[in-house]
CSV table of C-alpha atoms in Angstrom, one decimal:
chain,number,residue,atom,x,y,z
A,974,MET,CA,270.0,54.0,85.1
A,975,LYS,CA,269.9,54.2,81.2
A,976,LYS,CA,273.2,52.5,80.9
A,977,GLU,CA,272.3,50.0,82.8
A,978,ILE,CA,269.2,49.2,80.7
A,979,ASN,CA,271.5,49.3,77.4
A,980,THR,CA,273.8,46.7,79.2
A,981,LYS,CA,271.1,44.0,79.7
A,982,ASN,CA,269.5,44.6,76.6
A,983,PHE,CA,273.5,44.1,74.6
A,984,THR,CA,273.7,41.0,77.4
A,985,TYR,CA,270.2,39.7,76.1
A,986,ASN,CA,270.6,40.2,72.5
A,987,TRP,CA,273.8,38.6,72.3
A,988,PHE,CA,272.5,35.8,74.1
A,989,ILE,CA,269.8,35.0,71.7
A,990,LEU,CA,272.2,35.5,68.7
A,991,SER,CA,274.6,33.2,70.6
A,992,ILE,CA,271.7,30.3,70.8
A,993,PHE,CA,270.9,31.1,67.1
A,994,ILE,CA,274.5,30.8,65.9
A,995,ILE,CA,275.1,27.6,67.9
A,996,LEU,CA,271.4,26.1,67.0
A,997,THR,CA,272.6,27.0,63.0
A,998,ILE,CA,275.6,25.3,63.9
A,999,ILE,CA,274.3,22.2,64.9
A,1000,LEU,CA,271.6,21.9,62.3
A,1001,LEU,CA,274.4,22.9,59.6
A,1002,GLN,CA,276.3,19.9,61.1
A,1003,GLY,CA,273.4,17.6,61.3
A,1004,TYR,CA,272.6,18.6,57.5
A,1005,ILE,CA,276.2,17.5,56.7
A,1006,GLU,CA,276.1,14.2,58.4
A,1007,TYR,CA,273.0,13.4,56.7
A,1008,LYS,CA,274.3,14.3,53.4
A,1009,ARG,CA,277.2,12.0,54.4
A,1010,SER,CA,275.4,8.9,55.5
A,1011,VAL,CA,273.2,9.3,51.8
A,1012,GLU,CA,276.4,9.2,50.0
A,1013,ASN,CA,278.0,6.5,51.8
A,1014,ALA,CA,274.4,4.7,51.2
A,1015,ILE,CA,274.3,5.4,47.4
A,1016,VAL,CA,278.1,4.4,47.1
A,1017,LYS,CA,277.1,0.9,48.8
A,1018,THR,CA,274.2,0.0,46.9
A,1019,SER,CA,275.8,1.3,43.7
A,1020,ASN,CA,278.9,-1.3,44.0
A,1021,LEU,CA,276.3,-4.2,45.1
A,1022,THR,CA,274.0,-3.4,42.0
A,1023,ILE,CA,277.2,-3.5,40.0
A,1024,LEU,CA,277.9,-7.1,41.4
A,1025,LEU,CA,274.6,-8.3,41.2
A,1026,THR,CA,274.3,-7.1,37.2
A,1027,LYS,CA,277.5,-8.7,36.3
A,1028,LYS,CA,276.7,-11.9,37.7
A,1029,LEU,CA,273.1,-12.2,36.1
A,1030,GLU,CA,274.4,-10.6,33.1
A,1031,ASN,CA,277.0,-13.8,33.3
A,1032,ASP,CA,274.4,-16.1,33.6
A,1033,PHE,CA,272.2,-15.2,31.2
A,1034,GLU,CA,275.2,-15.0,28.7
A,1035,GLN,CA,276.1,-18.8,29.7
A,1036,MET,CA,272.8,-19.7,28.7
A,1037,ASP,CA,272.8,-18.1,25.1
A,1038,ASN,CA,276.0,-19.9,24.6
A,1039,ILE,CA,274.2,-23.2,25.8
A,1040,LEU,CA,271.3,-22.2,23.6
A,1041,ASN,CA,273.4,-21.9,20.5
A,1042,PHE,CA,275.2,-25.3,21.2
A,1043,ALA,CA,271.5,-26.8,21.5
A,1044,GLN,CA,270.7,-25.2,18.0
A,1045,ASP,CA,274.0,-26.7,16.8
A,1046,ILE,CA,272.3,-30.2,17.9
A,1047,ILE,CA,268.8,-29.7,16.3
A,1048,LEU,CA,270.5,-28.3,13.1
A,1049,THR,CA,273.1,-31.4,12.6
A,1050,LEU,CA,271.8,-34.3,13.8
A,1051,PRO,CA,269.2,-35.0,11.1
A,1052,LYS,CA,272.3,-34.6,8.8
A,1053,GLU,CA,275.3,-36.5,10.4
A,1054,ASN,CA,274.0,-39.1,13.1
A,1055,LYS,CA,272.9,-42.0,10.8
A,1056,LEU,CA,271.2,-43.5,14.5
A,1057,PHE,CA,269.4,-40.2,14.7
A,1058,LEU,CA,268.2,-40.7,10.7
A,1059,ASP,CA,267.1,-44.3,11.0
A,1060,GLY,CA,265.8,-44.2,14.3
A,1061,ASN,CA,262.2,-43.9,15.7
A,1062,ASP,CA,260.6,-40.8,17.7
A,1063,LYS,CA,261.8,-43.0,20.6
A,1064,ILE,CA,265.4,-43.2,19.8
A,1065,LYS,CA,265.8,-39.7,18.6
A,1066,LYS,CA,264.2,-38.3,21.7
A,1067,GLN,CA,266.7,-40.3,23.5
A,1068,ILE,CA,269.8,-39.1,21.6
A,1069,VAL,CA,268.9,-35.5,21.9
A,1070,SER,CA,267.7,-35.9,25.4
A,1071,GLN,CA,271.4,-36.9,26.0
A,1072,LYS,CA,273.1,-34.0,24.5
A,1073,PHE,CA,270.6,-31.3,26.2
A,1074,ASN,CA,271.5,-33.2,29.6
A,1075,ALA,CA,274.9,-33.0,29.1
A,1076,LEU,CA,274.8,-29.0,28.3
A,1077,VAL,CA,272.5,-28.8,31.3
A,1078,LYS,CA,275.5,-30.5,33.3
A,1079,ASN,CA,277.8,-27.7,32.0
A,1080,PHE,CA,275.5,-24.9,33.9
A,1081,LYS,CA,273.9,-25.9,36.8
A,1082,ASP,CA,271.8,-23.0,37.1
A,1083,ILE,CA,269.5,-24.2,34.1
A,1084,SER,CA,266.8,-26.6,35.1
A,1085,VAL,CA,265.9,-27.7,31.4
A,1086,ILE,CA,266.4,-27.2,28.1
A,1087,ASN,CA,263.1,-27.9,25.4
A,1088,PHE,CA,263.0,-27.9,21.8
A,1089,ILE,CA,259.7,-26.9,20.9
A,1090,ASP,CA,258.5,-27.3,17.2
A,1091,LYS,CA,256.3,-24.3,15.2
A,1092,ASN,CA,252.9,-25.6,16.6
A,1093,GLY,CA,254.0,-25.2,20.0
A,1094,ASN,CA,254.5,-29.1,21.0
A,1095,ILE,CA,257.7,-29.7,23.0
A,1096,ILE,CA,259.4,-32.7,21.2
A,1097,TYR,CA,262.7,-32.6,22.8
A,1098,SER,CA,263.7,-31.9,26.1
A,1099,SER,CA,266.6,-32.8,28.6
A,1100,ASN,CA,263.7,-33.9,31.1
A,1101,PRO,CA,261.8,-36.7,30.7
A,1102,LEU,CA,258.4,-36.0,28.3
A,1103,ASN,CA,256.1,-38.6,30.1
A,1104,TYR,CA,253.2,-36.7,28.5
A,1105,ASN,CA,252.3,-34.0,25.4
A,1106,ILE,CA,253.0,-30.8,26.4
A,1107,ASN,CA,251.8,-27.9,24.1
A,1108,ILE,CA,252.7,-24.2,24.9
A,1109,SER,CA,251.3,-22.5,22.0
A,1110,ASP,CA,249.0,-20.3,24.1
A,1111,ARG,CA,252.4,-19.0,26.2
A,1112,ALA,CA,253.0,-15.2,25.1
A,1113,HIS,CA,256.8,-16.1,25.1
A,1114,PHE,CA,255.9,-18.7,21.9
A,1115,GLN,CA,253.3,-16.4,20.1
A,1116,ILE,CA,256.0,-13.4,20.0
A,1117,PHE,CA,258.1,-15.6,17.6
A,1118,ILE,CA,254.8,-16.5,15.7
A,1119,ASP,CA,254.0,-12.8,15.4
A,1120,ASN,CA,257.4,-11.6,14.5
A,1121,LYS,CA,259.5,-13.4,12.0
A,1122,TYR,CA,262.5,-11.6,12.6
A,1123,LEU,CA,262.9,-12.4,16.1
A,1124,VAL,CA,265.5,-14.8,17.3
A,1125,LYS,CA,266.2,-14.2,21.0
A,1126,SER,CA,263.9,-13.4,23.7
A,1127,PHE,CA,262.6,-14.0,27.5
A,1128,SER,CA,259.6,-15.0,28.9
A,1129,ASN,CA,258.2,-13.2,31.9
A,1130,VAL,CA,257.8,-15.5,35.4
A,1131,ILE,CA,256.4,-18.7,34.3
A,1132,VAL,CA,255.4,-22.0,36.1
A,1133,SER,CA,257.1,-24.5,33.7
A,1134,ARG,CA,254.8,-27.1,32.3
A,1135,THR,CA,258.0,-29.3,32.2
A,1136,THR,CA,259.4,-29.1,35.6
A,1137,GLY,CA,256.5,-27.3,37.7
A,1138,LYS,CA,258.4,-24.6,39.2
A,1139,ASN,CA,258.3,-20.9,38.9
A,1140,SER,CA,261.1,-20.0,36.2
A,1141,LEU,CA,262.2,-17.8,33.6
A,1142,ALA,CA,262.9,-18.8,30.0
A,1143,GLN,CA,265.5,-17.8,27.5
A,1144,LEU,CA,264.2,-18.4,24.3
A,1145,LEU,CA,266.3,-19.1,21.0
A,1146,ALA,CA,264.1,-19.1,17.5
A,1147,VAL,CA,265.2,-21.9,15.0
A,1148,ARG,CA,264.6,-20.5,11.4
A,1149,ASP,CA,265.7,-21.8,7.9
A,1150,GLU,CA,267.4,-19.5,5.5
A,1151,ASN,CA,264.1,-17.6,4.7
A,1152,LYS,CA,263.2,-16.9,7.9
A,1153,GLU,CA,260.7,-19.5,8.3
A,1154,LEU,CA,260.2,-20.9,11.7
A,1155,ILE,CA,261.4,-24.1,12.6
A,1156,GLY,CA,261.0,-24.4,16.2
A,1157,ILE,CA,261.9,-22.4,19.5
A,1158,LEU,CA,264.6,-23.6,21.8
A,1159,THR,CA,264.2,-22.8,25.6
A,1160,ALA,CA,266.6,-23.1,28.6
A,1161,LEU,CA,264.6,-22.4,31.9
A,1162,ILE,CA,266.3,-21.1,34.9
A,1163,ASP,CA,264.5,-21.6,38.1
A,1164,MET,CA,263.4,-18.4,40.2
A,1165,ASP,CA,264.8,-19.9,43.4
A,1166,THR,CA,268.0,-19.7,41.7
A,1167,ILE,CA,268.1,-15.9,41.1
A,1168,ASN,CA,266.3,-15.2,44.3
A,1169,ASP,CA,269.4,-17.1,45.8
A,1170,THR,CA,271.6,-14.6,43.9
A,1171,LEU,CA,269.7,-11.6,45.3
A,1172,SER,CA,269.9,-12.8,48.6
A,1173,SER,CA,273.8,-13.4,48.3
A,1174,ILE,CA,274.5,-9.6,49.4
A,1175,ASN,CA,274.3,-8.2,52.9
A,1176,ILE,CA,271.2,-5.3,52.5
A,1177,ASN,CA,270.5,-5.4,56.1
A,1178,LYS,CA,266.9,-4.6,57.8
A,1179,GLY,CA,264.5,-3.4,55.4
A,1180,GLY,CA,267.0,-3.7,52.0
A,1181,VAL,CA,265.7,-4.7,49.1
A,1182,ALA,CA,267.8,-6.3,45.8
A,1183,LEU,CA,265.1,-7.2,43.1
A,1184,LEU,CA,265.1,-7.7,39.1
A,1185,ARG,CA,262.9,-6.0,36.7
A,1186,SER,CA,262.2,-6.4,33.1
A,1187,SER,CA,263.8,-3.1,31.4
A,1188,GLN,CA,261.2,-2.9,29.0
A,1189,ASN,CA,257.6,-2.9,30.8
A,1190,THR,CA,259.4,-2.4,34.6
A,1191,GLU,CA,257.5,-5.9,35.3
A,1192,LEU,CA,259.0,-7.4,38.5
A,1193,LEU,CA,260.7,-10.8,38.2
A,1194,ALA,CA,262.2,-11.4,41.5
A,1195,ARG,CA,262.8,-9.4,44.6
A,1196,TYR,CA,264.7,-10.4,48.0
A,1197,PRO,CA,263.1,-10.1,50.1
A,1198,LEU,CA,259.7,-10.9,48.5
A,1199,LEU,CA,256.7,-9.1,50.7
A,1200,ASP,CA,253.4,-10.6,48.4
A,1201,GLU,CA,253.9,-13.1,45.7
A,1202,SER,CA,250.8,-11.3,43.4
A,1203,ASP,CA,253.6,-8.5,42.8
A,1204,ILE,CA,255.6,-10.8,40.7
A,1205,ASN,CA,255.1,-9.8,37.1
A,1206,LYS,CA,253.3,-6.5,38.1
A,1207,PRO,CA,254.6,-3.6,36.7
A,1208,LEU,CA,255.8,-0.3,38.5
A,1209,PRO,CA,253.4,2.9,38.7
A,1210,SER,CA,253.9,5.1,35.9
A,1211,ASN,CA,255.0,8.0,37.8
A,1212,ASN,CA,257.5,5.9,39.8
A,1213,PRO,CA,260.9,7.7,39.9
A,1214,ILE,CA,263.3,5.2,38.9
A,1215,ALA,CA,260.7,3.9,36.1
A,1216,LEU,CA,260.7,7.7,34.8
A,1217,LYS,CA,264.5,7.5,34.5
A,1218,ILE,CA,264.6,4.8,32.7
A,1219,LYS,CA,261.9,5.4,30.4
A,1220,ALA,CA,264.2,8.7,29.9
A,1221,GLY,CA,266.9,6.3,28.6
A,1222,GLU,CA,269.0,6.7,31.9
A,1223,LYS,CA,270.9,3.2,32.2
A,1224,SER,CA,272.3,3.7,35.6
A,1225,GLY,CA,271.7,6.0,39.1
A,1226,SER,CA,271.1,6.3,42.2
A,1227,LEU,CA,268.4,8.2,44.4
A,1228,GLU,CA,266.2,8.3,47.6
A,1229,TYR,CA,262.7,7.4,46.8
A,1230,ILE,CA,259.6,5.9,48.6
A,1231,ALA,CA,259.1,2.1,47.4
A,1232,SER,CA,255.9,1.6,45.5
A,1233,THR,CA,255.5,-1.4,47.2
A,1234,ASP,CA,255.7,-0.9,50.8
A,1235,ASN,CA,255.7,2.8,51.1
A,1236,GLN,CA,259.3,2.6,52.9
A,1237,LYS,CA,262.1,5.1,52.1
A,1238,ARG,CA,265.3,3.9,50.9
A,1239,VAL,CA,268.3,4.7,49.1
A,1240,GLY,CA,268.8,2.6,45.9
A,1241,SER,CA,271.0,2.4,42.8
A,1242,PHE,CA,269.6,0.9,39.4
A,1243,ILE,CA,271.7,-0.6,36.3
A,1244,VAL,CA,270.1,-1.3,33.1
A,1245,MET,CA,271.7,-4.4,31.4
A,1246,ASP,CA,273.4,-3.6,28.1
A,1247,LYS,CA,272.7,-6.9,26.4
A,1248,TYR,CA,269.5,-8.1,28.3
A,1249,PRO,CA,266.2,-6.8,28.7
A,1250,PHE,CA,266.3,-6.3,32.8
A,1251,TYR,CA,267.7,-3.9,35.2
A,1252,VAL,CA,269.0,-5.0,38.8
A,1253,GLN,CA,268.3,-2.4,41.7
A,1254,VAL,CA,269.6,-2.4,45.0
A,1255,ALA,CA,268.2,-0.2,48.2
A,1256,LEU,CA,269.0,0.4,52.0
A,1257,SER,CA,266.4,1.4,54.2
A,1258,GLN,CA,266.4,5.2,55.9
A,1259,GLU,CA,266.6,3.4,59.2
A,1260,ASP,CA,269.6,1.6,58.0
A,1261,TYR,CA,271.3,4.1,56.1
A,1262,LEU,CA,270.8,6.9,58.9
A,1263,ALA,CA,271.1,4.8,62.2
A,1264,LYS,CA,274.2,6.6,63.1
A,1265,TRP,CA,273.0,9.8,62.1
């Protein structure tokens, strides 16, 4: 009788142990598959982030080059072009406008090139100037007044007073040998153009691609854009990606809960070397854990 009881106990204990072992294997396998899904998502977002970063950096570099050409035009015309020297304001504007337009045609993503004098008046433009436009109240103009050593800068997202569209302005100061401001050149790129670049990659349902300032984390462009009021808003100070960038990290990947829509995602980011932006691509948890 005692032997029979011990056998039953042994069988029962072995059954419980077997169940425990099976559950442990299942959980371990599930954890391994989960980690593999996250790692695959990191590889994908990292590659997509590199792709977008290179494309946008190349665009900004081309705009840099075009602004340098525009600066040569502004500085050499008064010295070398007799028609410009002898012409009235209307003729001068026509001459510069033609030359600016030739530059714009070299890079289709630029919507307009403007030259602004030190008082904030747009005096030359690749677009027709049908009325006087002054931008002295704009922060991206004032920054050059406040810092005489500043040469290059960017605006946040603005509504252009020459095109009426949401734009990002890339700016170059034209200064004399004493660093005194002669004027500022601006090349405007429509935000629709940047959004087209962000939307050109496959991020599946729930994924996001975005461009933010690396200096203050203000949102410049996001695909898809959930709320237009998010544009030019910075991230919360405790945002994990904001903390990494503040700590000096130039790139990284992580799982996080988005502050904009509270969705859990895996994302990668890259801070640009030459320009004050970072690119981020993220996939939704629903997407990268679909097979898991």
